[in-house]
Structures are given as C-alpha cells and as structure tokens.
Tab-separated table of C-alpha atoms in Angstrom:
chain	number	residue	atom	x	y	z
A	91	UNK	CA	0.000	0.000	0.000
A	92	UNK	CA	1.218	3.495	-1.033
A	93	UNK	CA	2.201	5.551	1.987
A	94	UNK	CA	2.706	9.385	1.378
A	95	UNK	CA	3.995	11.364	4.409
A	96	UNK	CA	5.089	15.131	4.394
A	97	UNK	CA	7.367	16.398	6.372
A	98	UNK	CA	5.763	19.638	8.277
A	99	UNK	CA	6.565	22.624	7.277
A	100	UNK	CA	9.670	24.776	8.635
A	101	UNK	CA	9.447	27.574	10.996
A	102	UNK	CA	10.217	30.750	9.544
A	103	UNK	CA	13.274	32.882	11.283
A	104	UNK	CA	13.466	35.859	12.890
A	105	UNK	CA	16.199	38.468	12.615
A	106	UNK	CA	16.171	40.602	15.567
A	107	UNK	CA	18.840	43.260	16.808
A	108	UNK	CA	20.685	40.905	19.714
A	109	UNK	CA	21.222	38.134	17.556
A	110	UNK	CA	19.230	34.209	17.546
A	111	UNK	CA	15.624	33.648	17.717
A	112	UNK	CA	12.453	36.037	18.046
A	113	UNK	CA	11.796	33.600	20.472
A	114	UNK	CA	13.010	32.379	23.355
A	115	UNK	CA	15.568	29.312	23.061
A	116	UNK	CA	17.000	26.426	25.875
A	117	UNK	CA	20.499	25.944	24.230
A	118	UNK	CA	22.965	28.366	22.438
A	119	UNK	CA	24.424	27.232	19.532
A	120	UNK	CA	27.690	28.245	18.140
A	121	UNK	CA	28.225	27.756	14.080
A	122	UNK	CA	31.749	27.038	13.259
A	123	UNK	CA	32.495	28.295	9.512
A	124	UNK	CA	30.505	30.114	7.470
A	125	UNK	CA	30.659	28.172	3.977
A	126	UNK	CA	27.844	27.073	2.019
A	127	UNK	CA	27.398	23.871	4.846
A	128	UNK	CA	28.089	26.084	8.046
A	129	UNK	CA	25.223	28.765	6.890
A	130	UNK	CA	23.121	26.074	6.316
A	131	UNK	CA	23.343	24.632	9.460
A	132	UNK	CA	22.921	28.121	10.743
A	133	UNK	CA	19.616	28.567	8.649
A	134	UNK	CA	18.145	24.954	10.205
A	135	UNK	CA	18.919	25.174	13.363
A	136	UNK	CA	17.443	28.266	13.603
A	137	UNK	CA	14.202	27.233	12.060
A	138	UNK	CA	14.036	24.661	14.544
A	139	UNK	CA	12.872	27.492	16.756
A	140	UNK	CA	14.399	25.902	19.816
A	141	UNK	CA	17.999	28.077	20.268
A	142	UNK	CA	20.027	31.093	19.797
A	143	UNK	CA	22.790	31.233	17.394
A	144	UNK	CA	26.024	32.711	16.949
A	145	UNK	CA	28.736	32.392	14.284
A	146	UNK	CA	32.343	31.514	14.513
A	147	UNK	CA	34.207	32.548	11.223
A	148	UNK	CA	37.952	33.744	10.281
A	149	UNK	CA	37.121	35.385	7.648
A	150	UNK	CA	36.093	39.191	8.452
A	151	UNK	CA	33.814	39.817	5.024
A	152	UNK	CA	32.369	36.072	4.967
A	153	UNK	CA	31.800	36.685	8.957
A	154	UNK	CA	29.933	40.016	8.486
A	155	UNK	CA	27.590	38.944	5.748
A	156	UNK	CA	26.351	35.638	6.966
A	157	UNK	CA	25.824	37.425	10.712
A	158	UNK	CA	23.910	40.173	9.435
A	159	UNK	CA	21.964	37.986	7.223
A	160	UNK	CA	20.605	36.173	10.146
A	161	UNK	CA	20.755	38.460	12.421
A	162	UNK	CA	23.269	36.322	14.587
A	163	UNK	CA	26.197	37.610	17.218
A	164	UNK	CA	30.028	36.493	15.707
A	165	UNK	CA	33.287	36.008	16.594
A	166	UNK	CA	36.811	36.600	14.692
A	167	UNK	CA	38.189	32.994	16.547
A	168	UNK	CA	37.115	30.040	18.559
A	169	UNK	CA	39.215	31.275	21.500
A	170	UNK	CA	36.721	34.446	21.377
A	171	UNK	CA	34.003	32.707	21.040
A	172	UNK	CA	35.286	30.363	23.760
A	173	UNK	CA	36.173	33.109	26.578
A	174	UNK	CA	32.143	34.698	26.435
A	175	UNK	CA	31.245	31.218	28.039
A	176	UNK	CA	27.959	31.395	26.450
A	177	UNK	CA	27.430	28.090	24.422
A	178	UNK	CA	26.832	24.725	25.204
A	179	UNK	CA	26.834	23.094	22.195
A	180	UNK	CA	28.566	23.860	18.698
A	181	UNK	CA	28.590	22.860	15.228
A	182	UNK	CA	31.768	22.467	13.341
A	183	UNK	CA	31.713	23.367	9.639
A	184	UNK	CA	35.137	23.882	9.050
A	185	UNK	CA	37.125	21.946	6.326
A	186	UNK	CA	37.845	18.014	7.622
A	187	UNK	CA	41.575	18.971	8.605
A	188	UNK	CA	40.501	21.178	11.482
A	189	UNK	CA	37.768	18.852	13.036
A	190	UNK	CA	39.601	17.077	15.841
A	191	UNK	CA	41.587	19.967	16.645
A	192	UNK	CA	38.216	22.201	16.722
A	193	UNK	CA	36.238	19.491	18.588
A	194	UNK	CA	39.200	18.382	21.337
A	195	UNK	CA	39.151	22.477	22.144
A	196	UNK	CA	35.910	22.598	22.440
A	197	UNK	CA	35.005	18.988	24.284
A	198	UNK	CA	37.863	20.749	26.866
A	199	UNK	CA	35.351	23.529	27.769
A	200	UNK	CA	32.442	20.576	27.800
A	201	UNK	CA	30.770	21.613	24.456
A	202	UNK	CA	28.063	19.246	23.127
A	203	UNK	CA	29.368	18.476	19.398
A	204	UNK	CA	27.777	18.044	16.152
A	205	UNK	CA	30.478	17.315	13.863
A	206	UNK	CA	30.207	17.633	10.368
A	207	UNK	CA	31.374	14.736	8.184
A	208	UNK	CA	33.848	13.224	7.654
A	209	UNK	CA	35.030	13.300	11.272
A	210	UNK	CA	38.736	14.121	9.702
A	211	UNK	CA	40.966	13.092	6.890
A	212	UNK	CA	43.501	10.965	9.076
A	213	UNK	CA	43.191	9.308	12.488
A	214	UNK	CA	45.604	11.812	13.753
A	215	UNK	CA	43.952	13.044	17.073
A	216	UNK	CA	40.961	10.812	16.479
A	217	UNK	CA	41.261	8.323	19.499
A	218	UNK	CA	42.154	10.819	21.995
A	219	UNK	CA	39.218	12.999	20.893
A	220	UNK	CA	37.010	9.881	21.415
A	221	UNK	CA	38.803	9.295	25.130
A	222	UNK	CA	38.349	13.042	25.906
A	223	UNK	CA	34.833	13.076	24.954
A	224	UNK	CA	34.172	10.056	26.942
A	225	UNK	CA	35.848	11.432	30.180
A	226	UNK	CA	34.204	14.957	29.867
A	227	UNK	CA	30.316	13.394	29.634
A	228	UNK	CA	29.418	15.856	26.346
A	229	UNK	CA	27.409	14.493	23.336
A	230	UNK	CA	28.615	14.297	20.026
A	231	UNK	CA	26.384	13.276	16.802
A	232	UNK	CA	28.434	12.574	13.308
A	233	UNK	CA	26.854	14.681	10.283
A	234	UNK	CA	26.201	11.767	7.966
A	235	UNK	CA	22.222	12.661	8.143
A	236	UNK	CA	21.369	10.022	5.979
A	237	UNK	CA	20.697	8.042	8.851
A	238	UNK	CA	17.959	10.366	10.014
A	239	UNK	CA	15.721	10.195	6.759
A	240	UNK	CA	12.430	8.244	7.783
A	241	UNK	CA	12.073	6.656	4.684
A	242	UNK	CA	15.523	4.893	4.891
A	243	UNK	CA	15.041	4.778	8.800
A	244	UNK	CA	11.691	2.433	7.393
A	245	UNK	CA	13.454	0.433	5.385
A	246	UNK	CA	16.313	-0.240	7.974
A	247	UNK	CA	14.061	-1.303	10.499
A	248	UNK	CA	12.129	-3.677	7.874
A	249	UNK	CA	15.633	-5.403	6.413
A	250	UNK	CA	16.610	-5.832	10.107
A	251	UNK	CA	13.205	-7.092	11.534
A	252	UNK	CA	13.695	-10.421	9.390
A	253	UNK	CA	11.059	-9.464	6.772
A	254	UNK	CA	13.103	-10.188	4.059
A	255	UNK	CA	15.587	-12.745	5.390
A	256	UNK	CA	19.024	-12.259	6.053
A	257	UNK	CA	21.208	-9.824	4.015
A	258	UNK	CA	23.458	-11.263	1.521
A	259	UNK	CA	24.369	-8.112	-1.336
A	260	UNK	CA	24.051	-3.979	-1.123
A	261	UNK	CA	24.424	-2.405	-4.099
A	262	UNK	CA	24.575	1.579	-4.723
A	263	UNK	CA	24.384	3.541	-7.792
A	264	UNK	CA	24.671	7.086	-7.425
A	265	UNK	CA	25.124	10.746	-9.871
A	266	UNK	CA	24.677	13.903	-10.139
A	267	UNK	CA	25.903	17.193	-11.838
A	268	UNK	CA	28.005	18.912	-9.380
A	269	UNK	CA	28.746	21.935	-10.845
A	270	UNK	CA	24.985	22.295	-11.168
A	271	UNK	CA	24.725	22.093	-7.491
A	272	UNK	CA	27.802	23.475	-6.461
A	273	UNK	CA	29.058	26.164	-9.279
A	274	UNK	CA	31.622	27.361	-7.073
A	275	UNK	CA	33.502	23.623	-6.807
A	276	UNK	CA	36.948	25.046	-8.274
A	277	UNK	CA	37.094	27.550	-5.253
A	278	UNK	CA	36.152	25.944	-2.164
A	279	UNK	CA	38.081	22.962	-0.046
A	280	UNK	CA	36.748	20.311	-2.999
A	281	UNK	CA	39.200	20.626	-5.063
A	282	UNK	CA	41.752	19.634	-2.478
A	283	UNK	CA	42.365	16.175	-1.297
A	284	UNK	CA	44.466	17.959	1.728
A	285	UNK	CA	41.137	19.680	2.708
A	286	UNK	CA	38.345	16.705	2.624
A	287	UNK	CA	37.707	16.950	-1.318
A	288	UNK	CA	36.980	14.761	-4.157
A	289	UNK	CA	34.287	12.693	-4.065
A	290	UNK	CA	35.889	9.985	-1.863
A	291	UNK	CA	36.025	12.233	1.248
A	292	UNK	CA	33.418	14.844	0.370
A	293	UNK	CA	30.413	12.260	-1.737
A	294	UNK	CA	30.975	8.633	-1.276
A	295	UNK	CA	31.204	9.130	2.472
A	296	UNK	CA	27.746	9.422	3.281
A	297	UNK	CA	26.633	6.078	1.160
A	298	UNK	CA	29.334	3.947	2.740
A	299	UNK	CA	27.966	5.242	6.245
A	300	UNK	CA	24.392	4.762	5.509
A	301	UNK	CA	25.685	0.910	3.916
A	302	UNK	CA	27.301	0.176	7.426
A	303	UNK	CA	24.141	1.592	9.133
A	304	UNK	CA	22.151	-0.973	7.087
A	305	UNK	CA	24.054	-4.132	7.144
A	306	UNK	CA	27.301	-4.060	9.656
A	307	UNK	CA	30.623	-2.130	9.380
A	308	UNK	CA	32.891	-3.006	6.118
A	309	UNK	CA	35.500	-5.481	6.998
A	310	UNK	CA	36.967	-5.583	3.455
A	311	UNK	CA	36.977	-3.400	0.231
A	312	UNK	CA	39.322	-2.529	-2.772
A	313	UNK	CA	38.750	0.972	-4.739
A	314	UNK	CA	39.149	2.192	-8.097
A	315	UNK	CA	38.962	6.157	-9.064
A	316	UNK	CA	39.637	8.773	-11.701
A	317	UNK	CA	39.009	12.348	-12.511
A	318	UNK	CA	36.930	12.038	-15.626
A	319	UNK	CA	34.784	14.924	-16.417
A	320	UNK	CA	34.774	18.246	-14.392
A	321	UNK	CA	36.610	21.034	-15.304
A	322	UNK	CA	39.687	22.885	-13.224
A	323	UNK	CA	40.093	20.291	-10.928
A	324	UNK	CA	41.758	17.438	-10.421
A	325	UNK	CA	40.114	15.118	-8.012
A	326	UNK	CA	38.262	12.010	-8.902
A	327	UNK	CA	34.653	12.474	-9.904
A	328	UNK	CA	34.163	8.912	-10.351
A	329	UNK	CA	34.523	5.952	-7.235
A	330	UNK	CA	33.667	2.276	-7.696
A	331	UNK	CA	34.236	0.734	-4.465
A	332	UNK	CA	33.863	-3.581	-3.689
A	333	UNK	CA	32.729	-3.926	-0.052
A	334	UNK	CA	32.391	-6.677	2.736
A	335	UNK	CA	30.585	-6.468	5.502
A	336	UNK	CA	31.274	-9.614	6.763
A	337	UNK	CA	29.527	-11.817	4.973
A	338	UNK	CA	27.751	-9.266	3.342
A	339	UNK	CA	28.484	-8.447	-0.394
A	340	UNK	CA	28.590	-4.743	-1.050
A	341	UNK	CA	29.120	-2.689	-4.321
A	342	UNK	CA	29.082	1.514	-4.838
A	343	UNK	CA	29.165	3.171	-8.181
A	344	UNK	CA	29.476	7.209	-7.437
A	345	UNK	CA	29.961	9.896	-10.240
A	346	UNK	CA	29.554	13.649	-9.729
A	347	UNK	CA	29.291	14.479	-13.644
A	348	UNK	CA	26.093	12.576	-15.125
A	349	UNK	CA	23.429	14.783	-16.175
A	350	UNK	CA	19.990	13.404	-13.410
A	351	UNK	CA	20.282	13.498	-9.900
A	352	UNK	CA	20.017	10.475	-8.609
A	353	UNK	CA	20.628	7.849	-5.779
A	354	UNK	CA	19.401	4.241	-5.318
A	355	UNK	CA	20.682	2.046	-2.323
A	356	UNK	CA	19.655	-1.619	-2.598
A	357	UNK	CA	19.664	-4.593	-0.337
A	358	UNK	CA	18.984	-7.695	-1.345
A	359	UNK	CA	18.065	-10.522	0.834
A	360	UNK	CA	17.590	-14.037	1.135
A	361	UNK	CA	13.438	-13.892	0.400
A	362	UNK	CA	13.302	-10.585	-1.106
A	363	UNK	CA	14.921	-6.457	-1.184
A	364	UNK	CA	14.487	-3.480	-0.265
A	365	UNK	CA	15.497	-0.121	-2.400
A	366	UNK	CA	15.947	3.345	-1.123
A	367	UNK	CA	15.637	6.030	-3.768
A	368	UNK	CA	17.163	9.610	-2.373
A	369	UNK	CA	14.790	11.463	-4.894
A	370	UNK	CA	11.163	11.807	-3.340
A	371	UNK	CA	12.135	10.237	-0.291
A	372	UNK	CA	10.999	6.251	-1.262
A	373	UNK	CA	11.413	2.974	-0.020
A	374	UNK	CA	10.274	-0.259	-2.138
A	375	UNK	CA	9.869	-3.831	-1.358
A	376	UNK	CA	10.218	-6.728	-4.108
A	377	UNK	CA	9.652	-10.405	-3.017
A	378	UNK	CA	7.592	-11.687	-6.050
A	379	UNK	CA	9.770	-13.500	-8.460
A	380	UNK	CA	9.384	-11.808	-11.810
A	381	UNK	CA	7.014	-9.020	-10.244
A	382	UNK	CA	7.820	-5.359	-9.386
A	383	UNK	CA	9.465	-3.210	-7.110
A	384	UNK	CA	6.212	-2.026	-5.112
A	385	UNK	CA	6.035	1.739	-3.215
A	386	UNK	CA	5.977	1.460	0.545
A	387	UNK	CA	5.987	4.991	1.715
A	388	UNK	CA	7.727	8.487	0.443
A	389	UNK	CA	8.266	10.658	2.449
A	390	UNK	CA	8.153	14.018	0.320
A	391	UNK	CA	10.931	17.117	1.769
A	392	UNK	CA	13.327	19.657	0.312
A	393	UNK	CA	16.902	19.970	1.370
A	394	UNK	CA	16.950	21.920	3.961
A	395	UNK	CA	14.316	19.403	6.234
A	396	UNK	CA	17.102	17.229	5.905
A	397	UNK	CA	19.204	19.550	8.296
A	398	UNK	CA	16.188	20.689	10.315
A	399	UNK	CA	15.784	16.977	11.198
A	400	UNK	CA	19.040	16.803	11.929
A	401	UNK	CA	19.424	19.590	14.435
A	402	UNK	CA	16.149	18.645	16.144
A	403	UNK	CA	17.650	15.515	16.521
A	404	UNK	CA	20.991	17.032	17.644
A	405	UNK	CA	18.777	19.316	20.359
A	406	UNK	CA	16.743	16.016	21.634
A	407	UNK	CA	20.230	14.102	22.133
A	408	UNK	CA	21.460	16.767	24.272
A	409	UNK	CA	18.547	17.110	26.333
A	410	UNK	CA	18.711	13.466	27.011
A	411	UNK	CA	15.678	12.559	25.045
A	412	UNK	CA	17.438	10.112	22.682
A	413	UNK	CA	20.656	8.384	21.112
A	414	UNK	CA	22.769	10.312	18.512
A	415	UNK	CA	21.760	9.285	14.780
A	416	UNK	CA	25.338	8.779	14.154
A	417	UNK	CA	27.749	8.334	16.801
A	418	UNK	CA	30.658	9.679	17.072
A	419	UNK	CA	32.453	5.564	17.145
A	420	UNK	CA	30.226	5.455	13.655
A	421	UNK	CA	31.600	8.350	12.265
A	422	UNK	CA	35.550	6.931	13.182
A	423	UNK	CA	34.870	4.028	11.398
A	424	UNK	CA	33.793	5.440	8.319
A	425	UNK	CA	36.487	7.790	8.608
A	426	UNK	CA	38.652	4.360	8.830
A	427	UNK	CA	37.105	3.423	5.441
A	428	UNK	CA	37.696	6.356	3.360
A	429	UNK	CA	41.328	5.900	4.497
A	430	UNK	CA	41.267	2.391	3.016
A	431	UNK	CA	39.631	3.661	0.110
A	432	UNK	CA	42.026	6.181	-0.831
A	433	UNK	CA	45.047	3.639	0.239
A	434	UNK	CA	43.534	1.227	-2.275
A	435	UNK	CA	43.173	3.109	-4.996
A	436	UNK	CA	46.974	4.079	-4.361
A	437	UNK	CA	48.149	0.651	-3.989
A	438	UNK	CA	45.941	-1.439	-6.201
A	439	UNK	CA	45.463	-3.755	-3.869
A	440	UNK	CA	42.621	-5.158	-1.098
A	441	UNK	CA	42.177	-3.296	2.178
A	442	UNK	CA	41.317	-5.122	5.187
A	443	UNK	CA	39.868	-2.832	8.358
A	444	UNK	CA	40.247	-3.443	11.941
C-alpha cells in the first residue's frame, strides 16, 4: 500500500537586533564556519525554533555577511568565542583537517558536538578525541544525516526485523551534476584532497555510512577512481568501491558528472529487497519473483528538512531525550574506510579494516 507522508513545514526565522531567535531558546548554539554547509546549518537550526545562534568565522567579510543575514552575534576565533562562556553546544563546519583539533578544544570547555562529516581526513587526534569526549560526559552526533531520513530509517528497520531474510548483497548507484549544485567547486576545499575533497572524502562518504548503518561495518573493500569529467580540478569524480561487511556483499558506483540526480541504495536478501531512492524520499519492497518493485511509503521534503531533522535531533540528544543518529564511534569508522579507500586506490590492492 502506497504511503505518502510530508514532512511539516519549517518555521520561519526571525532576525532581531541581539542576535538568535524572536523567540526564546533552551540551548545556544555556536556555528563554526561560514561556507555554504556552516550557513546552512545556521539557517536549520534556527528554524528549529528551539535556540540562539552565533557564528564563529575567520574570515572578516564572509563573517559580516552571513551574521547580518541572520541576524546572529560572531566572533573573529574560537578562542573568542570560547572566553564569552555562552554556548553549550557547537557545530563544526570547518574543512575536515581542522575537526579534531576544533572538537578536542571545544570537548575541553564541555561543548556538546555536532560534527560535520567526515570526522577528519587521518586518524591523527581521532582516538584521543574519542577518550576526551568520553571522560568529559558531552554528546557528540556525526553529520552523515542520511541516517535520520524516515524513509531509509523504514526500510532499515524492515531489512533488520527479518522481513526479508538475512542480508546477503548492497548495491549503490549514485550521480549527479556537481557543478549544477555546487558552481563554485573550483574555489572551495573540494578541489583539495588535503582539505576533505573529491568525491571519496566529500560524496561517497555518506553512502558507505548509511551501507554500514544498514548491514554491519565493512571489513573488506578494494577501490578504483579517476578524474573524468569536471573542469579545473583534479580530483576524482568517479569511485567504484567492492565492499564486505562480513559476509555481506557490497558494491558503490558514485559519479559527480552525469546529467539526473540520482541515488538508489539496494539490499537484497535471502526472500526478497528493499530499495531506497534519495529522490522523493521512497522505499520499495520486491519479493515476487518476476514481479515489481512495489512503493511502501515516500516521504516528500526539500533539502533543507534534511538539516532541520538533523538539528532537532541534535537538540533532543542533548537534552537526554534520545541516542545520537550517528555516533561519534560510527563516524571513526567510516572515517577508517575512506582511508582504506584512498590507500587502495593508491596501492591497487585489497584493504582489510580493523
């Protein structure tokens, strides 16, 4: 049976003179980084209705602009931001190198965390940011907010309830045109291994963490990559990654050059599958031989809702009100596999992880 949900609509912000919400708000936020992610977090969170909101941001111009947009106090530096003592939790939206180093500060001062993905682009600092955070108490949820979407939250809980039988293959095929989406790709940390980018570190990311969400952690994988298509850069636009998760077969085709937007994840089981398509929110079931995929629910919602999910989520996990969609133990091992990724497309060669 056909299932449409909508997601409810988003509160609209308020710009006042002293910065945050028209209304009033249990938590202050702090924004680290105000790129195209940061101010969207910024945007979201401040929709949510449920906090006040200030900016942390090197750069003077970008700082100015984005604060007067939304009507938000800023800061020149985290140590500024740091000494008012005003914020209890933070979002950090600065490029992948500076996570650990941004989160250890703030975990020090017993910040609540949500971290954008990936959690960094080495394991340097990783552990002892994991050790810290467990000794100071302080929440910390991983940005891969796949893992928050209620359609593929549906299907998880049906592969996993038995429905289907067990798990034996996951396959993802995924494209779009990013230039389309992002024109300014030549200028921004993409275009820079060194800073999180290519579609290894910056795209593929969030599949493979959604895939270990779904069916276990990968054990196993080898990579292939190449820059194919886009212009002034030299990244890879194009991943095709072989996966075990245990004894779970797993397969991901990514390219960030074809013309549709689209993104299909598909498990298939011993009595049956389940597909998640990213485009209008849908989950399908098969289990007829020779018959059709058949429409379980959609769950219709523009991009943003994504992030307002997310930092209603974020808000609930810090007021104790439930677990973080994706933990920060999660988030280190995917970080672990886009290390093996990027080591096996160096090397050629299988890549087992621990």
């Amino acid at each position: 049976m056909r299932r449409r949900h909508t997601i409810q609509p988003r509160q609209r912000f308020v710009k006042i003179e002293s910065g945050g919400l028209g209304m009033s708000g249990t938590h202050n936020i702090l924004v680290i980084g105000a790129g195209s992610i940061g101010e969207r977090h910024l945007r979201c969170f401040q929709s949510t209705g449920r906090c006040q909101l200030a900016l942390c941001e090197t750069m003077p111009e970008r700082r100015e602009v984005i604060a007067e947009k939304y009507g938000v106090p800023s800061y020149a530096s985290l140590n500024e931001a740091l000494a008012s003592g005003k914020h209890d939790a933070a979002v950090i939206a600065a490029p992948a190198p500076f996570h650990v180093s941004i989160a250890r500060q703030l975990t020090g001062h017993g910040v609540h965390l949500l971290l954008e993905k990936p959690v960094s682009i080495s394991m340097d600092g990783v552990e002892e940011l994991a050790d810290e955070v467990a000794n100071a108490g302080t929440q910390v949820n991983v940005g891969y907010m796949m893992r928050g979407l209620p359609a593929l939250s549906q299907m998880r809980e049906a592969v996993r309830s038995g429905r289907f039988g067990q798990p034996v293959q996951l396959v993802v095929t995924a494209g779009q045109n990013f230039p389309f989406y992002r024109p300014a790709y030549r200028e921004i940390y993409y275009a820079d291994p060194a800073m999180g980018g290519g579609a290894i570190q910056d795209c593929i990311t969030h599949h493979l963490n959604a895939a270990e969400w779904l069916v276990g952690p990968i054990t196993r994988l080898v990579a292939d990559s190449e820059h194919c298509v886009l212009e002034g850069v030299t990244v890879e636009d194009t991943v095709h990654v072989i996966t075990r998760h245990k004894n779970v077969l797993g397969s991901f085709s990514v390219n960030q050059h074809q013309a549709p937007n689209e993104f299909f994840m598909t498990v298939l089981c011993e009595r049956g599958a389940a597909r998640f398509q990213m485009i209008g929110q849908r989950w399908y079931s098969a289990q007829q031989a020779g018959g059709e995929w058949q429409l379980e629910a959609e769950h219709p919602a523009e991009r943003d809702d994504y992030y307002i999910m997310q930092a209603n989520a974020f808000l609930d996990q810090i007021e104790g009100k439930r677990r973080p969609v994706c933990s920060l133990a999660a988030g280190i091992q995917t970080l672990k596999v886009n290390i093996a990724i990027l080591e096996s497309v160096m090397t050629r060669t299988w890549k087992d992880i621990a």
